[in-house]
Amino acid sequence: MKKKDLISLENMSSKEIFDILKLAKKLKREPLSKKHVLKDKTLALLFQKPSNRTRISFEVAAVHLGGYVLYLSPREIDMGSRETPKDVACVVSRYVDGIVARVFSHQDVVELARYSDVPVINGLSDLAHPCQALSDVFTISENVKKLKKTRIAYIGDGNNVLNSLLMACAKTGISMNVGTPEGYQPLGHIYSEASEIARSNGAVFELFTDPLKAVSGCDFVYTDVWTSMGQENEKEKRLEDFKGFQINETLMKVAKKDALIMHCLPAHRGEEVSDIIDGKNSIIYDQAENRMHVQKAILLRLMGK
Ligand code: CP
Ligand code: NVA
């Protein structure tokens, strides 16, 4: 049987996404119910960037499934400098049964998947963060009756987190308003493909450059850092360009009453979000927790029998 990877959500069908959400719901209720599925299997976490949530949630998820985990920091592998992604994939996949990779260049995780004999999961690249987006849709589903009647505003940078969230929402019929400054819109081809898919699922996507208009009437308001890992030298410019795009009380006043605040974390209070993120309408820690349940479902689908 051909091995399956999770590199971005473009190649995942709506049915596959809903199956993961359903399985994650069961696993959240019974975290140890599949504790032998990864028995005698090893998952390698090959990370080029730091991580709290992705690393820990994958490690714990794999342990709950009975597997063994190897964390490989940039120092151990040094992919790209010490060895090519092809050599890394060909060697590591002879030792382990699955790889989670966090990379700078999306092309590197594509190459890893191409040459690896075992499933490769994208644990964040400059282009996509599929595990985050699947967990976010799961968290949204815990808070609404019908995904199809839901509208989420994403405010901030058109980055990896947004790219994957667009696809996840499109494929599950959630409508999206995207509010970014000029020049920070999501990539054209990703946005057009996602809005086309959204339309076919009865959802509507809209782009805004006015954050107040983008948030207006929404059920959820989502943001991410203005400066992603690897963009540190643009930080000063970005702080200037994103002024007015902070999620705070003024912005939340125009969202629906009791709209919920989301952030993939890490958060920079005082930049993309005020301390409103610590208030009662914030569901950021549920999002973080749900990474573990959803990724357990992903590991089962990709590495289970
Ligand atoms: N949201 C997320 O991926 O967090 P980490 O970078 O800490 O893994
Ligand atoms: N956009 C952020 C997400 C971190 C989880 C980054 O890539 O750094």
Tab-separated table of C-alpha atoms and ligand atoms in Angstrom:
chain	number	residue	atom	x	y	z
A	1	MET	CA	0.000	0.000	0.000
A	2	LYS	CA	1.279	3.490	-0.843
A	3	LYS	CA	2.342	5.448	2.240
A	4	LYS	CA	0.404	8.630	3.051
A	5	ASP	CA	1.900	12.015	3.971
A	6	LEU	CA	0.385	15.194	5.372
A	7	ILE	CA	2.254	18.063	3.745
A	8	SER	CA	-0.575	20.514	3.144
A	9	LEU	CA	-4.365	20.371	3.170
A	10	GLU	CA	-4.709	20.865	-0.586
A	11	ASN	CA	-4.503	17.112	-1.067
A	12	MET	CA	-6.852	16.161	1.743
A	13	SER	CA	-10.543	15.677	0.897
A	14	SER	CA	-13.380	17.082	3.003
A	15	LYS	CA	-14.278	13.528	3.970
A	16	GLU	CA	-10.743	12.796	5.177
A	17	ILE	CA	-10.813	15.986	7.253
A	18	PHE	CA	-14.193	15.159	8.804
A	19	ASP	CA	-12.949	11.616	9.560
A	20	ILE	CA	-9.949	13.064	11.442
A	21	LEU	CA	-12.225	15.420	13.398
A	22	LYS	CA	-14.533	12.554	14.344
A	23	LEU	CA	-11.660	10.348	15.458
A	24	ALA	CA	-10.091	13.237	17.415
A	25	LYS	CA	-13.382	13.748	19.271
A	26	LYS	CA	-13.365	10.098	20.343
A	27	LEU	CA	-9.678	10.260	21.324
A	28	LYS	CA	-10.250	13.411	23.380
A	29	ARG	CA	-12.874	11.502	25.386
A	30	GLU	CA	-10.703	8.371	25.668
A	31	PRO	CA	-7.054	9.443	25.333
A	32	LEU	CA	-5.572	5.996	25.925
A	33	SER	CA	-8.113	3.952	23.982
A	34	LYS	CA	-5.629	3.164	21.178
A	35	LYS	CA	-2.574	2.609	23.305
A	36	HIS	CA	-1.052	-0.224	21.277
A	37	VAL	CA	-1.451	1.106	17.749
A	38	LEU	CA	2.131	2.416	17.530
A	39	LYS	CA	3.656	-0.380	19.613
A	40	ASP	CA	7.241	-1.015	18.443
A	41	LYS	CA	7.031	2.008	16.116
A	42	THR	CA	9.248	5.078	16.216
A	43	LEU	CA	8.318	8.619	15.249
A	44	ALA	CA	11.134	11.063	14.462
A	45	LEU	CA	10.562	14.764	15.092
A	46	LEU	CA	12.981	16.547	12.805
A	47	PHE	CA	12.844	20.249	13.699
A	48	GLN	CA	14.732	23.188	12.166
A	49	LYS	CA	12.886	25.754	14.354
A	50	PRO	CA	11.893	25.942	18.015
A	51	SER	CA	8.537	24.613	19.185
A	52	ASN	CA	6.461	24.197	22.301
A	53	ARG	CA	3.047	22.907	21.164
A	54	THR	CA	3.963	20.946	18.050
A	55	ARG	CA	6.830	19.088	19.642
A	56	ILE	CA	5.153	18.276	22.950
A	57	SER	CA	1.738	17.425	21.533
A	58	PHE	CA	3.226	15.060	18.941
A	59	GLU	CA	5.511	13.439	21.528
A	60	VAL	CA	2.701	12.857	23.994
A	61	ALA	CA	0.278	11.732	21.278
A	62	ALA	CA	2.771	9.132	20.037
A	63	VAL	CA	3.498	7.921	23.582
A	64	HIS	CA	-0.262	7.564	24.253
A	65	LEU	CA	-0.417	5.351	21.166
A	66	GLY	CA	2.387	3.153	22.500
A	67	GLY	CA	5.129	4.515	20.219
A	68	TYR	CA	8.672	5.726	20.807
A	69	VAL	CA	9.736	9.258	19.859
A	70	LEU	CA	13.079	10.703	18.773
A	71	TYR	CA	13.421	14.497	18.871
A	72	LEU	CA	16.081	15.727	16.445
A	73	SER	CA	16.959	19.377	16.866
A	74	PRO	CA	18.649	21.435	14.116
A	75	ARG	CA	22.010	20.556	15.671
A	76	GLU	CA	21.604	16.813	15.112
A	77	ILE	CA	20.602	16.769	11.460
A	78	ASP	CA	21.347	20.263	10.099
A	79	MET	CA	19.314	19.511	6.980
A	80	GLY	CA	20.305	21.611	4.005
A	81	SER	CA	23.837	22.329	5.271
A	82	ARG	CA	25.193	19.006	6.484
A	83	GLU	CA	23.005	16.804	4.275
A	84	THR	CA	20.397	17.229	1.547
A	85	PRO	CA	16.719	16.579	2.359
A	86	LYS	CA	16.913	13.578	-0.017
A	87	ASP	CA	19.755	11.947	1.943
A	88	VAL	CA	18.050	12.743	5.245
A	89	ALA	CA	14.788	11.166	4.026
A	90	CYS	CA	16.433	8.062	2.582
A	91	VAL	CA	18.466	7.425	5.743
A	92	VAL	CA	16.019	8.390	8.494
A	93	SER	CA	13.163	6.460	6.892
A	94	ARG	CA	15.238	3.270	7.124
A	95	TYR	CA	15.314	3.666	10.927
A	96	VAL	CA	11.890	5.043	11.857
A	97	ASP	CA	8.218	4.540	10.964
A	98	GLY	CA	7.141	8.165	10.614
A	99	ILE	CA	8.627	11.671	10.441
A	100	VAL	CA	7.250	15.006	11.624
A	101	ALA	CA	9.302	17.806	10.066
A	102	ARG	CA	9.364	21.506	10.950
A	103	VAL	CA	11.281	23.330	8.247
A	104	PHE	CA	12.065	26.799	6.953
A	105	SER	CA	11.468	26.083	3.274
A	106	HIS	CA	8.289	24.223	2.319
A	107	GLN	CA	10.230	22.616	-0.517
A	108	ASP	CA	12.318	20.741	2.068
A	109	VAL	CA	9.310	18.962	3.548
A	110	VAL	CA	8.075	18.187	0.022
A	111	GLU	CA	11.484	16.624	-0.741
A	112	LEU	CA	11.477	14.680	2.515
A	113	ALA	CA	8.081	13.205	1.637
A	114	ARG	CA	9.163	12.447	-1.902
A	115	TYR	CA	12.179	10.390	-0.852
A	116	SER	CA	10.981	8.943	2.434
A	117	ASP	CA	9.564	5.410	2.576
A	118	VAL	CA	7.554	6.290	5.679
A	119	PRO	CA	4.804	8.909	6.239
A	120	VAL	CA	5.991	12.515	6.536
A	121	ILE	CA	3.921	15.110	8.406
A	122	ASN	CA	4.481	18.843	8.019
A	123	GLY	CA	4.887	20.289	11.517
A	124	LEU	CA	5.116	23.834	10.023
A	125	SER	CA	6.873	25.242	6.976
A	126	ASP	CA	7.061	28.784	5.632
A	127	LEU	CA	3.978	27.964	3.539
A	128	ALA	CA	1.727	25.779	5.655
A	129	HIS	CA	0.808	24.565	9.121
A	130	PRO	CA	-1.749	21.841	8.386
A	131	CYS	CA	-1.820	20.214	11.854
A	132	GLN	CA	-2.591	23.597	13.409
A	133	ALA	CA	-5.455	24.241	10.980
A	134	LEU	CA	-7.035	20.808	11.493
A	135	SER	CA	-6.903	21.358	15.262
A	136	ASP	CA	-8.390	24.837	14.842
A	137	VAL	CA	-11.360	23.549	12.872
A	138	PHE	CA	-11.789	20.893	15.568
A	139	THR	CA	-11.792	23.630	18.258
A	140	ILE	CA	-14.303	25.669	16.251
A	141	SER	CA	-16.522	22.579	15.931
A	142	GLU	CA	-16.555	22.223	19.730
A	143	ASN	CA	-18.049	25.704	20.027
A	144	VAL	CA	-20.741	25.842	17.339
A	145	LYS	CA	-23.777	23.816	16.340
A	146	LYS	CA	-23.149	24.056	12.593
A	147	LEU	CA	-19.837	24.750	10.874
A	148	LYS	CA	-21.748	25.891	7.792
A	149	LYS	CA	-23.337	28.803	9.639
A	150	THR	CA	-20.025	29.949	11.090
A	151	ARG	CA	-17.865	32.901	10.043
A	152	ILE	CA	-14.332	33.436	11.254
A	153	ALA	CA	-12.247	36.578	10.815
A	154	TYR	CA	-8.489	36.131	10.462
A	155	ILE	CA	-6.677	39.407	11.147
A	156	GLY	CA	-2.968	39.952	10.520
A	157	ASP	CA	-0.325	38.394	8.322
A	158	GLY	CA	-1.151	36.287	5.263
A	159	ASN	CA	1.217	33.566	6.443
A	160	ASN	CA	1.595	29.785	6.822
A	161	VAL	CA	-1.092	29.583	9.514
A	162	LEU	CA	-3.576	31.500	7.372
A	163	ASN	CA	-2.808	29.435	4.242
A	164	SER	CA	-3.713	26.214	6.027
A	165	LEU	CA	-6.681	27.722	7.864
A	166	LEU	CA	-8.125	28.879	4.530
A	167	MET	CA	-7.981	25.323	3.188
A	168	ALA	CA	-9.333	23.745	6.375
A	169	CYS	CA	-12.269	26.177	6.534
A	170	ALA	CA	-12.975	25.884	2.807
A	171	LYS	CA	-13.143	22.107	3.011
A	172	THR	CA	-15.393	22.080	6.069
A	173	GLY	CA	-17.746	24.848	4.862
A	174	ILE	CA	-16.712	27.594	7.316
A	175	SER	CA	-16.876	31.149	5.927
A	176	MET	CA	-13.875	33.440	6.355
A	177	ASN	CA	-13.135	37.163	6.368
A	178	VAL	CA	-9.440	37.845	5.938
A	179	GLY	CA	-8.158	41.249	7.097
A	180	THR	CA	-4.539	42.079	6.249
A	181	PRO	CA	-2.592	45.248	5.457
A	182	GLU	CA	-1.848	45.858	1.765
A	183	GLY	CA	1.092	43.695	0.742
A	184	TYR	CA	0.425	41.014	3.365
A	185	GLN	CA	-2.515	39.240	1.689
A	186	PRO	CA	-2.417	35.463	1.422
A	187	LEU	CA	-0.788	34.015	-1.707
A	188	GLY	CA	-3.118	34.530	-4.679
A	189	HIS	CA	-3.212	30.932	-5.881
A	190	ILE	CA	-3.913	29.533	-2.406
A	191	TYR	CA	-6.643	32.092	-1.715
A	192	SER	CA	-8.374	31.544	-5.093
A	193	GLU	CA	-8.280	27.768	-4.803
A	194	ALA	CA	-9.563	27.887	-1.222
A	195	SER	CA	-12.371	30.357	-2.006
A	196	GLU	CA	-13.455	28.195	-4.944
A	197	ILE	CA	-13.615	25.120	-2.688
A	198	ALA	CA	-15.391	27.178	-0.003
A	199	ARG	CA	-18.030	28.247	-2.540
A	200	SER	CA	-18.646	24.633	-3.554
A	201	ASN	CA	-19.256	23.870	0.137
A	202	GLY	CA	-21.677	26.768	0.619
A	203	ALA	CA	-19.171	29.078	2.376
A	204	VAL	CA	-18.032	32.570	1.409
A	205	PHE	CA	-14.521	34.024	1.659
A	206	GLU	CA	-13.849	37.775	1.578
A	207	LEU	CA	-10.651	39.849	1.669
A	208	PHE	CA	-10.377	43.171	3.547
A	209	THR	CA	-7.700	45.735	4.283
A	210	ASP	CA	-9.825	47.342	7.017
A	211	PRO	CA	-9.670	45.148	10.146
A	212	LEU	CA	-12.918	46.586	11.565
A	213	LYS	CA	-14.833	45.608	8.439
A	214	ALA	CA	-13.204	42.164	8.448
A	215	VAL	CA	-14.216	41.434	12.039
A	216	SER	CA	-17.748	42.803	11.729
A	217	GLY	CA	-20.401	40.210	12.642
A	218	CYS	CA	-17.956	37.287	12.955
A	219	ASP	CA	-18.295	34.378	15.396
A	220	PHE	CA	-14.539	33.852	15.853
A	221	VAL	CA	-11.604	36.251	15.565
A	222	TYR	CA	-8.225	34.625	14.882
A	223	THR	CA	-4.764	36.117	14.762
A	224	ASP	CA	-1.116	35.025	14.602
A	225	VAL	CA	2.231	36.783	15.092
A	226	TRP	CA	3.136	39.567	12.677
A	227	THR	CA	6.703	38.306	12.362
A	228	SER	CA	7.018	34.571	11.807
A	229	MET	CA	10.081	32.458	12.558
A	230	GLY	CA	12.676	33.230	9.915
A	231	GLN	CA	11.405	36.800	9.281
A	232	GLU	CA	13.099	38.408	12.309
A	233	ASN	CA	15.032	40.901	10.157
A	234	GLU	CA	11.679	42.378	8.952
A	235	LYS	CA	10.370	42.909	12.477
A	236	GLU	CA	10.669	46.727	12.649
A	237	LYS	CA	8.973	47.229	9.293
A	238	ARG	CA	6.229	44.786	10.174
A	239	LEU	CA	5.487	46.512	13.504
A	240	GLU	CA	4.857	49.677	11.459
A	241	ASP	CA	2.878	48.002	8.672
A	242	PHE	CA	0.543	46.086	11.000
A	243	LYS	CA	-0.468	49.070	13.159
A	244	GLY	CA	-4.260	48.983	13.627
A	245	PHE	CA	-4.443	45.230	13.136
A	246	GLN	CA	-4.266	44.348	16.832
A	247	ILE	CA	-7.083	42.204	18.252
A	248	ASN	CA	-8.295	44.296	21.173
A	249	GLU	CA	-11.487	45.575	22.759
A	250	THR	CA	-12.171	48.101	19.999
A	251	LEU	CA	-11.980	45.435	17.345
A	252	MET	CA	-13.937	42.824	19.336
A	253	LYS	CA	-16.807	45.327	19.813
A	254	VAL	CA	-17.767	44.973	16.159
A	255	ALA	CA	-17.598	41.166	16.136
A	256	LYS	CA	-20.675	39.196	17.247
A	257	LYS	CA	-21.530	39.497	20.918
A	258	ASP	CA	-19.564	36.724	22.686
A	259	ALA	CA	-17.345	36.114	19.655
A	260	LEU	CA	-14.433	33.850	20.573
A	261	ILE	CA	-10.757	34.771	20.228
A	262	MET	CA	-8.285	32.337	18.681
A	263	HIS	CA	-4.493	32.348	18.337
A	264	CYS	CA	-2.221	29.454	17.378
A	265	LEU	CA	0.410	30.729	19.877
A	266	PRO	CA	3.069	31.796	20.703
A	267	ALA	CA	1.393	35.207	21.216
A	268	HIS	CA	3.023	38.615	21.479
A	269	ARG	CA	0.790	40.647	23.767
A	270	GLY	CA	1.005	44.330	22.818
A	271	GLU	CA	1.593	43.467	19.141
A	272	GLU	CA	-0.986	41.349	17.278
A	273	VAL	CA	-3.154	41.016	20.385
A	274	SER	CA	-3.870	42.910	23.618
A	275	ASP	CA	-4.430	41.206	26.980
A	276	ILE	CA	-7.987	40.565	25.773
A	277	ILE	CA	-6.461	37.199	24.855
A	278	ASP	CA	-6.479	36.424	28.603
A	279	GLY	CA	-10.194	37.166	28.923
A	280	LYS	CA	-13.197	34.850	29.132
A	281	ASN	CA	-13.821	34.739	25.385
A	282	SER	CA	-10.398	33.380	24.575
A	283	ILE	CA	-10.123	29.721	23.568
A	284	ILE	CA	-6.359	29.699	22.941
A	285	TYR	CA	-5.542	26.980	25.440
A	286	ASP	CA	-8.268	24.706	24.058
A	287	GLN	CA	-6.650	25.169	20.658
A	288	ALA	CA	-3.291	24.207	22.125
A	289	GLU	CA	-4.703	21.144	23.892
A	290	ASN	CA	-6.573	20.006	20.808
A	291	ARG	CA	-3.321	19.796	18.836
A	292	MET	CA	-2.620	16.611	20.809
A	293	HIS	CA	-5.997	14.963	20.170
A	294	VAL	CA	-6.082	15.837	16.486
A	295	GLN	CA	-2.484	14.799	15.883
A	296	LYS	CA	-3.190	11.499	17.599
A	297	ALA	CA	-5.913	10.968	15.000
A	298	ILE	CA	-3.459	11.956	12.239
A	299	LEU	CA	-0.833	9.484	13.521
A	300	LEU	CA	-3.465	6.735	13.631
A	301	ARG	CA	-4.523	7.428	10.045
A	302	LEU	CA	-0.982	7.629	8.689
A	303	MET	CA	0.977	5.184	10.829
A	304	GLY	CA	-1.658	2.842	12.278
A	305	LYS	CA	-2.395	-0.512	10.686
B	1	CP	N1	1.267	26.761	17.335
B	1	CP	C1	2.456	26.120	17.262
B	1	CP	O1	2.770	25.424	16.274
B	1	CP	O2	3.245	26.297	18.334
B	1	CP	P1	4.792	25.888	18.460
B	1	CP	O3	5.545	26.732	17.469
B	1	CP	O4	5.160	26.152	19.860
B	1	CP	O5	4.913	24.431	18.085
B	2	NVA	N1	3.380	32.009	11.741
B	2	NVA	C1	4.119	31.526	12.881
B	2	NVA	C2	3.406	30.375	13.494
B	2	NVA	C3	4.057	29.781	14.723
B	2	NVA	C4	3.309	28.597	15.250
B	2	NVA	C5	5.530	31.153	12.465
B	2	NVA	O1	5.701	30.548	11.395
B	2	NVA	O2	6.475	31.469	13.191
